[in-house]
Amino acid sequence: MKSEGGAHRAVTMRDVAQAAGVSVSTVSHVVNDTGARIGADARERVRRAIDELGYRPNAMAKNLVKGSSRFIGLVADAIASTPFAGQIIHGAQDEAWQHGYVLLVANTEGNAPAEASALSMMWEHKVRGILYSTWYHRAVDLPEGLVEPDTVLVNCYSDRRPLPAVVPNERSGGRDATRMLLEQGHQRVAFLNTSTPSPARDGRHEGYRQALRAAKLPYDPALVVDVQPDQEGGYSAVDRVVASGASAVFCHNDRVAMGLYDGLRERGLRIPDDLSVVGFDNQEVIAAHLRPALSTVALPHYELGRRGVRVLLGLDKPKGSEPMAVDCPSVPRSSISRPSER
């Protein structure tokens, strides 16, 4: 096959799939004779396209054990270039190595053609399966090349396709963040939530409410403030927090907490003497270096990657059709004190 510049290039499974009008995974099943149920008509179209285009598996794929290799694919939108979500790769890689597999990573930056090419390449190399991951927890529209049961979603989920998924437990994280403050005796705890619709917004809010119920404290909507999920959002909420009479604040993330720190400092208020603060995410570059160091809840990125591999290999099994929820560990530091100590 010739490229636009006239040079010859290798025919890929994606080319065959387009010519035959089927998915890349269907081509993979036909080429590798996996025994999957492929209709006779589709199988014939694939074989005809292979003959017409002159498709040949690459040398590496020819030498792989029939059916699968010792590779696991990981296709991500941006996690390799984000400072803390890259731990997903680390966790997946460590778990894969323990079971004799090597991780093949493609960081697509959300580029659909790059994503399709990465998936095609991975199926050509007969990966054991694919982890499909995003850098923040959300619902996703999945590309065609992902097939069940050879795909596990990591840090994301699909409402339309029943693929197994591993996600952070936002609800328990919000509950534990609030509990850190309640256990120190705070009874009026404000919550700076994000204004952006997301599983994190809903889950952390529900966890906040659960912690209040467990402590037999009323839920006061006046203590919940929606803000931009960044430093400016936290800074803008300072006056409302102070006016609410809250003695403690749970912030949607560490960046919001950083903005709150700035605004309180300008008003001559001290943390934790005048106000105790808890964040979320445990972004080390922020949380550990604020003064005082920020108590927070960590997103379990390493564990998400590790569990994703275990689900793919059948070592862990999600319960029913719901995503497997991984708990978010609390990280207490110096931003909390008892109200009586203020």
CSV table of C-alpha atoms in Angstrom, one decimal:
chain,number,residue,atom,x,y,z
A,1,MET,CA,0.0,0.0,0.0
A,2,LYS,CA,1.3,3.5,-0.9
A,3,SER,CA,1.2,6.5,1.4
A,4,GLU,CA,0.2,10.0,0.1
A,5,GLY,CA,3.8,10.7,-0.7
A,6,GLY,CA,4.0,7.6,-2.9
A,7,ALA,CA,6.2,5.5,-0.5
A,8,HIS,CA,5.1,2.0,0.4
A,9,ARG,CA,4.0,1.3,3.9
A,10,ALA,CA,3.0,-1.9,5.7
A,11,VAL,CA,-0.7,-2.8,5.6
A,12,THR,CA,-2.2,-2.9,9.1
A,13,MET,CA,-5.1,-4.6,10.7
A,14,ARG,CA,-6.9,-1.3,10.6
A,15,ASP,CA,-6.6,-1.1,6.8
A,16,VAL,CA,-8.0,-4.6,6.6
A,17,ALA,CA,-10.8,-3.7,9.0
A,18,GLN,CA,-11.8,-0.6,7.0
A,19,ALA,CA,-11.8,-2.6,3.7
A,20,ALA,CA,-13.9,-5.4,5.1
A,21,GLY,CA,-16.2,-3.1,7.0
A,22,VAL,CA,-15.6,-4.8,10.4
A,23,SER,CA,-13.8,-3.9,13.6
A,24,VAL,CA,-10.1,-4.3,14.2
A,25,SER,CA,-10.8,-6.9,16.9
A,26,THR,CA,-12.8,-9.0,14.3
A,27,VAL,CA,-9.8,-8.9,12.0
A,28,SER,CA,-7.5,-10.0,14.9
A,29,HIS,CA,-9.8,-13.0,15.7
A,30,VAL,CA,-9.8,-14.1,12.0
A,31,VAL,CA,-6.0,-13.6,11.5
A,32,ASN,CA,-5.1,-15.4,14.7
A,33,ASP,CA,-7.8,-18.1,14.4
A,34,THR,CA,-8.8,-17.6,18.1
A,35,GLY,CA,-12.1,-19.5,17.8
A,36,ALA,CA,-14.2,-16.5,18.4
A,37,ARG,CA,-17.7,-16.6,16.9
A,38,ILE,CA,-17.4,-14.6,13.7
A,39,GLY,CA,-20.1,-14.8,11.1
A,40,ALA,CA,-19.2,-16.6,7.8
A,41,ASP,CA,-19.9,-13.5,5.7
A,42,ALA,CA,-17.7,-11.2,7.9
A,43,ARG,CA,-14.9,-13.9,8.0
A,44,GLU,CA,-15.0,-14.1,4.2
A,45,ARG,CA,-14.8,-10.3,3.8
A,46,VAL,CA,-11.8,-10.2,6.1
A,47,ARG,CA,-10.0,-12.9,4.2
A,48,ARG,CA,-10.8,-11.2,0.9
A,49,ALA,CA,-9.5,-7.9,2.2
A,50,ILE,CA,-6.3,-9.6,3.5
A,51,ASP,CA,-5.7,-11.1,0.0
A,52,GLU,CA,-6.4,-7.9,-1.9
A,53,LEU,CA,-4.3,-5.6,0.4
A,54,GLY,CA,-1.5,-8.1,0.8
A,55,TYR,CA,-1.7,-7.9,4.6
A,56,ARG,CA,1.0,-9.9,6.5
A,57,PRO,CA,1.4,-10.0,10.3
A,58,ASN,CA,4.7,-8.5,11.3
A,59,ALA,CA,7.6,-10.8,12.2
A,60,MET,CA,7.1,-10.3,15.9
A,61,ALA,CA,3.4,-11.2,15.8
A,62,LYS,CA,4.3,-14.4,13.8
A,63,ASN,CA,6.5,-15.6,16.6
A,64,LEU,CA,4.0,-15.0,19.4
A,65,VAL,CA,2.3,-18.0,21.0
A,66,LYS,CA,-1.1,-18.6,19.4
A,67,GLY,CA,-3.9,-16.7,21.0
A,68,SER,CA,-2.0,-14.3,23.2
A,69,SER,CA,1.5,-13.0,24.2
A,70,ARG,CA,3.2,-12.0,27.4
A,71,PHE,CA,2.2,-8.4,26.7
A,72,ILE,CA,-0.6,-6.3,28.3
A,73,GLY,CA,-1.5,-3.1,26.6
A,74,LEU,CA,-2.3,0.1,28.4
A,75,VAL,CA,-3.9,2.9,26.3
A,76,ALA,CA,-4.2,6.2,28.1
A,77,ASP,CA,-5.3,9.7,27.3
A,78,ALA,CA,-2.7,11.7,29.3
A,79,ILE,CA,-1.7,9.8,32.4
A,80,ALA,CA,1.9,9.4,31.4
A,81,SER,CA,2.3,13.2,31.3
A,82,THR,CA,0.6,14.0,34.5
A,83,PRO,CA,2.6,14.1,37.7
A,84,PHE,CA,0.5,11.9,40.0
A,85,ALA,CA,-1.8,9.9,37.6
A,86,GLY,CA,1.4,8.3,36.1
A,87,GLN,CA,1.3,6.1,39.2
A,88,ILE,CA,-1.4,4.1,37.3
A,89,ILE,CA,1.3,2.9,34.9
A,90,HIS,CA,3.6,2.2,37.7
A,91,GLY,CA,1.1,0.0,39.5
A,92,ALA,CA,0.0,-1.8,36.4
A,93,GLN,CA,3.6,-2.4,35.4
A,94,ASP,CA,4.6,-3.8,38.8
A,95,GLU,CA,1.6,-6.2,38.9
A,96,ALA,CA,2.2,-7.3,35.3
A,97,TRP,CA,5.8,-8.1,35.9
A,98,GLN,CA,4.8,-10.3,38.9
A,99,HIS,CA,2.8,-12.5,36.6
A,100,GLY,CA,5.3,-12.6,33.8
A,101,TYR,CA,3.9,-9.9,31.5
A,102,VAL,CA,5.3,-6.8,30.0
A,103,LEU,CA,3.3,-3.6,29.7
A,104,LEU,CA,3.0,-1.8,26.3
A,105,VAL,CA,2.0,1.8,26.9
A,106,ALA,CA,0.4,4.2,24.4
A,107,ASN,CA,-0.2,7.8,25.6
A,108,THR,CA,-2.6,9.2,23.0
A,109,GLU,CA,-3.4,12.7,24.5
A,110,GLY,CA,-7.0,12.1,23.5
A,111,ASN,CA,-6.2,11.9,19.8
A,112,ALA,CA,-8.8,9.5,18.2
A,113,PRO,CA,-6.6,8.4,15.2
A,114,ALA,CA,-3.6,7.8,17.5
A,115,GLU,CA,-5.9,5.8,19.8
A,116,ALA,CA,-7.2,3.6,16.9
A,117,SER,CA,-3.6,3.0,15.7
A,118,ALA,CA,-2.4,2.1,19.2
A,119,LEU,CA,-5.3,-0.4,19.6
A,120,SER,CA,-4.6,-1.9,16.2
A,121,MET,CA,-0.9,-2.3,17.0
A,122,MET,CA,-1.6,-4.0,20.3
A,123,TRP,CA,-4.1,-6.5,18.9
A,124,GLU,CA,-1.5,-7.3,16.1
A,125,HIS,CA,0.9,-8.1,18.9
A,126,LYS,CA,-1.6,-10.4,20.5
A,127,VAL,CA,-1.7,-8.6,23.8
A,128,ARG,CA,-3.3,-10.6,26.6
A,129,GLY,CA,-5.7,-7.7,27.0
A,130,ILE,CA,-5.9,-3.9,27.2
A,131,LEU,CA,-6.2,-1.5,30.1
A,132,TYR,CA,-8.0,1.6,28.9
A,133,SER,CA,-7.3,4.5,31.3
A,134,THR,CA,-8.0,8.2,31.8
A,135,TRP,CA,-6.2,10.7,33.9
A,136,TYR,CA,-9.3,11.7,35.9
A,137,HIS,CA,-12.3,9.7,36.9
A,138,ARG,CA,-15.2,10.0,34.4
A,139,ALA,CA,-17.6,8.2,32.1
A,140,VAL,CA,-16.1,7.6,28.6
A,141,ASP,CA,-17.3,6.9,25.1
A,142,LEU,CA,-15.2,3.9,24.1
A,143,PRO,CA,-13.4,3.4,20.8
A,144,GLU,CA,-14.5,0.4,18.7
A,145,GLY,CA,-11.3,-1.6,19.2
A,146,LEU,CA,-12.0,-2.5,22.8
A,147,VAL,CA,-13.6,-5.9,23.3
A,148,GLU,CA,-15.0,-7.9,26.2
A,149,PRO,CA,-13.6,-9.8,28.1
A,150,ASP,CA,-10.1,-8.6,27.0
A,151,THR,CA,-10.5,-5.0,28.2
A,152,VAL,CA,-10.6,-3.4,31.7
A,153,LEU,CA,-11.3,0.3,32.2
A,154,VAL,CA,-9.1,2.0,34.7
A,155,ASN,CA,-10.1,5.3,36.4
A,156,CYS,CA,-13.1,5.5,34.1
A,157,TYR,CA,-16.3,3.6,33.2
A,158,SER,CA,-18.8,3.2,30.4
A,159,ASP,CA,-22.6,3.6,30.8
A,160,ARG,CA,-23.1,2.1,27.4
A,161,ARG,CA,-20.9,-1.0,27.3
A,162,PRO,CA,-20.6,-3.6,30.1
A,163,LEU,CA,-16.8,-3.7,30.4
A,164,PRO,CA,-15.2,-4.3,33.8
A,165,ALA,CA,-13.9,-1.1,35.4
A,166,VAL,CA,-11.7,-0.2,38.4
A,167,VAL,CA,-12.4,3.3,39.8
A,168,PRO,CA,-11.6,5.3,43.0
A,169,ASN,CA,-14.2,5.1,45.7
A,170,GLU,CA,-15.1,8.8,45.8
A,171,ARG,CA,-17.8,8.3,48.3
A,172,SER,CA,-15.7,6.6,51.0
A,173,GLY,CA,-13.0,9.2,50.3
A,174,GLY,CA,-15.3,12.1,50.9
A,175,ARG,CA,-16.6,10.3,54.1
A,176,ASP,CA,-13.1,9.8,55.4
A,177,ALA,CA,-12.0,13.4,54.6
A,178,THR,CA,-15.0,14.7,56.6
A,179,ARG,CA,-14.4,12.2,59.4
A,180,MET,CA,-10.9,13.4,59.9
A,181,LEU,CA,-12.4,16.7,60.9
A,182,LEU,CA,-15.3,15.4,62.9
A,183,GLU,CA,-13.1,13.1,64.9
A,184,GLN,CA,-11.2,16.1,66.2
A,185,GLY,CA,-14.4,17.5,67.5
A,186,HIS,CA,-15.5,19.9,64.7
A,187,GLN,CA,-19.3,20.2,64.4
A,188,ARG,CA,-19.6,22.8,61.7
A,189,VAL,CA,-17.7,21.5,58.7
A,190,ALA,CA,-17.9,23.4,55.5
A,191,PHE,CA,-17.5,21.6,52.1
A,192,LEU,CA,-16.0,23.4,49.1
A,193,ASN,CA,-17.2,21.2,46.2
A,194,THR,CA,-16.5,21.5,42.5
A,195,SER,CA,-19.0,23.2,40.2
A,196,THR,CA,-18.0,20.7,37.5
A,197,PRO,CA,-20.3,17.7,37.1
A,198,SER,CA,-18.3,14.6,37.7
A,199,PRO,CA,-18.3,11.3,39.7
A,200,ALA,CA,-15.9,13.1,42.1
A,201,ARG,CA,-18.4,15.9,42.7
A,202,ASP,CA,-21.3,13.6,43.5
A,203,GLY,CA,-19.4,10.9,45.3
A,204,ARG,CA,-17.4,13.2,47.6
A,205,HIS,CA,-20.6,15.2,48.4
A,206,GLU,CA,-22.4,12.0,49.3
A,207,GLY,CA,-19.5,10.9,51.5
A,208,TYR,CA,-19.6,14.2,53.3
A,209,ARG,CA,-23.3,13.7,54.0
A,210,GLN,CA,-22.7,10.1,55.2
A,211,ALA,CA,-20.1,11.2,57.7
A,212,LEU,CA,-22.4,13.9,59.1
A,213,ARG,CA,-25.2,11.3,59.5
A,214,ALA,CA,-22.9,8.9,61.2
A,215,ALA,CA,-21.9,11.6,63.6
A,216,LYS,CA,-25.6,12.5,64.2
A,217,LEU,CA,-25.0,16.0,62.8
A,218,PRO,CA,-27.5,17.9,60.6
A,219,TYR,CA,-26.7,18.6,57.0
A,220,ASP,CA,-26.7,22.3,56.4
A,221,PRO,CA,-26.8,23.4,52.7
A,222,ALA,CA,-25.4,26.8,53.7
A,223,LEU,CA,-22.1,25.0,54.5
A,224,VAL,CA,-21.7,23.6,51.0
A,225,VAL,CA,-20.2,26.0,48.5
A,226,ASP,CA,-19.7,25.1,44.8
A,227,VAL,CA,-16.4,26.6,43.4
A,228,GLN,CA,-14.1,26.3,40.5
A,229,PRO,CA,-11.9,23.2,41.1
A,230,ASP,CA,-8.7,25.2,41.3
A,231,GLN,CA,-6.8,27.7,43.4
A,232,GLU,CA,-9.0,30.6,42.4
A,233,GLY,CA,-12.1,28.7,43.4
A,234,GLY,CA,-10.8,28.2,47.0
A,235,TYR,CA,-9.6,31.8,47.2
A,236,SER,CA,-13.0,33.1,46.1
A,237,ALA,CA,-14.9,31.1,48.8
A,238,VAL,CA,-13.0,32.5,51.9
A,239,ASP,CA,-15.5,35.2,52.9
A,240,ARG,CA,-18.4,32.7,52.7
A,241,VAL,CA,-16.5,30.1,54.8
A,242,VAL,CA,-15.7,32.7,57.4
A,243,ALA,CA,-19.2,34.0,57.5
A,244,SER,CA,-20.7,30.5,57.9
A,245,GLY,CA,-19.2,30.0,61.3
A,246,ALA,CA,-17.5,26.8,60.2
A,247,SER,CA,-14.5,25.7,62.3
A,248,ALA,CA,-13.3,23.3,59.6
A,249,VAL,CA,-13.4,22.9,55.8
A,250,PHE,CA,-13.2,19.9,53.5
A,251,CYS,CA,-12.0,21.0,50.1
A,252,HIS,CA,-12.8,19.1,46.8
A,253,ASN,CA,-9.1,19.0,45.9
A,254,ASP,CA,-5.7,20.2,47.1
A,255,ARG,CA,-5.7,23.1,44.6
A,256,VAL,CA,-8.9,24.5,46.1
A,257,ALA,CA,-7.3,24.1,49.6
A,258,MET,CA,-4.3,26.0,48.4
A,259,GLY,CA,-6.5,29.0,47.3
A,260,LEU,CA,-8.2,28.8,50.7
A,261,TYR,CA,-4.8,29.0,52.4
A,262,ASP,CA,-4.0,32.1,50.5
A,263,GLY,CA,-7.3,33.9,51.3
A,264,LEU,CA,-7.2,33.0,55.0
A,265,ARG,CA,-3.6,34.2,55.2
A,266,GLU,CA,-4.6,37.6,53.7
A,267,ARG,CA,-7.2,38.0,56.4
A,268,GLY,CA,-4.8,37.2,59.2
A,269,LEU,CA,-6.4,33.8,59.9
A,270,ARG,CA,-4.2,30.8,60.7
A,271,ILE,CA,-4.5,27.1,59.9
A,272,PRO,CA,-5.2,25.1,61.9
A,273,ASP,CA,-5.6,27.5,64.8
A,274,ASP,CA,-8.5,29.5,63.3
A,275,LEU,CA,-9.7,26.9,60.7
A,276,SER,CA,-8.8,23.3,60.1
A,277,VAL,CA,-8.5,22.2,56.5
A,278,VAL,CA,-8.6,18.9,54.6
A,279,GLY,CA,-8.0,18.5,50.9
A,280,PHE,CA,-8.3,15.7,48.4
A,281,ASP,CA,-6.0,14.0,45.8
A,282,ASN,CA,-2.7,14.2,47.8
A,283,GLN,CA,-0.9,16.1,45.0
A,284,GLU,CA,2.6,15.9,46.7
A,285,VAL,CA,3.8,19.1,45.1
A,286,ILE,CA,1.0,21.0,46.8
A,287,ALA,CA,-0.1,19.1,49.9
A,288,ALA,CA,3.2,18.2,51.4
A,289,HIS,CA,4.7,21.7,50.8
A,290,LEU,CA,2.0,24.0,52.0
A,291,ARG,CA,2.6,25.5,55.4
A,292,PRO,CA,1.2,23.9,57.5
A,293,ALA,CA,1.4,20.7,55.5
A,294,LEU,CA,-2.1,19.8,54.2
A,295,SER,CA,-4.1,16.8,55.5
A,296,THR,CA,-5.7,15.2,52.6
A,297,VAL,CA,-7.1,12.0,51.0
A,298,ALA,CA,-5.0,10.3,48.3
A,299,LEU,CA,-6.4,9.1,45.0
A,300,PRO,CA,-5.2,5.5,44.7
A,301,HIS,CA,-3.6,5.7,41.3
A,302,TYR,CA,-1.0,3.0,41.9
A,303,GLU,CA,-3.6,0.6,43.3
A,304,LEU,CA,-6.0,1.3,40.3
A,305,GLY,CA,-3.3,0.2,37.9
A,306,ARG,CA,-2.4,-2.8,39.9
A,307,ARG,CA,-6.1,-3.9,40.3
A,308,GLY,CA,-6.7,-3.3,36.6
A,309,VAL,CA,-4.1,-5.9,35.8
A,310,ARG,CA,-5.5,-8.3,38.3
A,311,VAL,CA,-9.0,-8.0,37.0
A,312,LEU,CA,-7.7,-8.5,33.4
A,313,LEU,CA,-5.9,-11.7,34.5
A,314,GLY,CA,-8.9,-13.0,36.3
A,315,LEU,CA,-7.2,-12.8,39.7
A,316,ASP,CA,-9.8,-10.3,41.1
A,317,LYS,CA,-13.4,-10.1,40.1
A,318,PRO,CA,-15.7,-7.1,40.3
A,319,LYS,CA,-19.0,-7.8,42.0
A,320,GLY,CA,-21.8,-7.8,39.5
A,321,SER,CA,-21.8,-5.1,36.8
A,322,GLU,CA,-20.7,-2.3,39.0
A,323,PRO,CA,-17.1,-1.0,38.8
A,324,MET,CA,-14.7,-2.2,41.4
A,325,ALA,CA,-14.3,0.7,43.8
A,326,VAL,CA,-10.8,1.2,45.3
A,327,ASP,CA,-10.6,3.0,48.7
A,328,CYS,CA,-8.8,6.4,48.9
A,329,PRO,CA,-6.4,6.4,51.9
A,330,SER,CA,-6.3,9.3,54.3
A,331,VAL,CA,-3.1,11.2,54.6
A,332,PRO,CA,-3.1,13.2,57.9
A,333,ARG,CA,-0.6,16.1,58.2
A,334,SER,CA,-0.6,19.4,60.2
A,335,SER,CA,-3.7,21.3,59.0
A,336,ILE,CA,-6.1,19.9,61.6
A,337,SER,CA,-6.5,20.7,65.3
A,338,ARG,CA,-9.2,20.4,67.8
A,339,PRO,CA,-11.6,23.4,68.1
A,340,SER,CA,-10.7,23.8,71.8
A,341,GLU,CA,-7.1,24.4,70.8
A,342,ARG,CA,-8.0,27.4,68.6
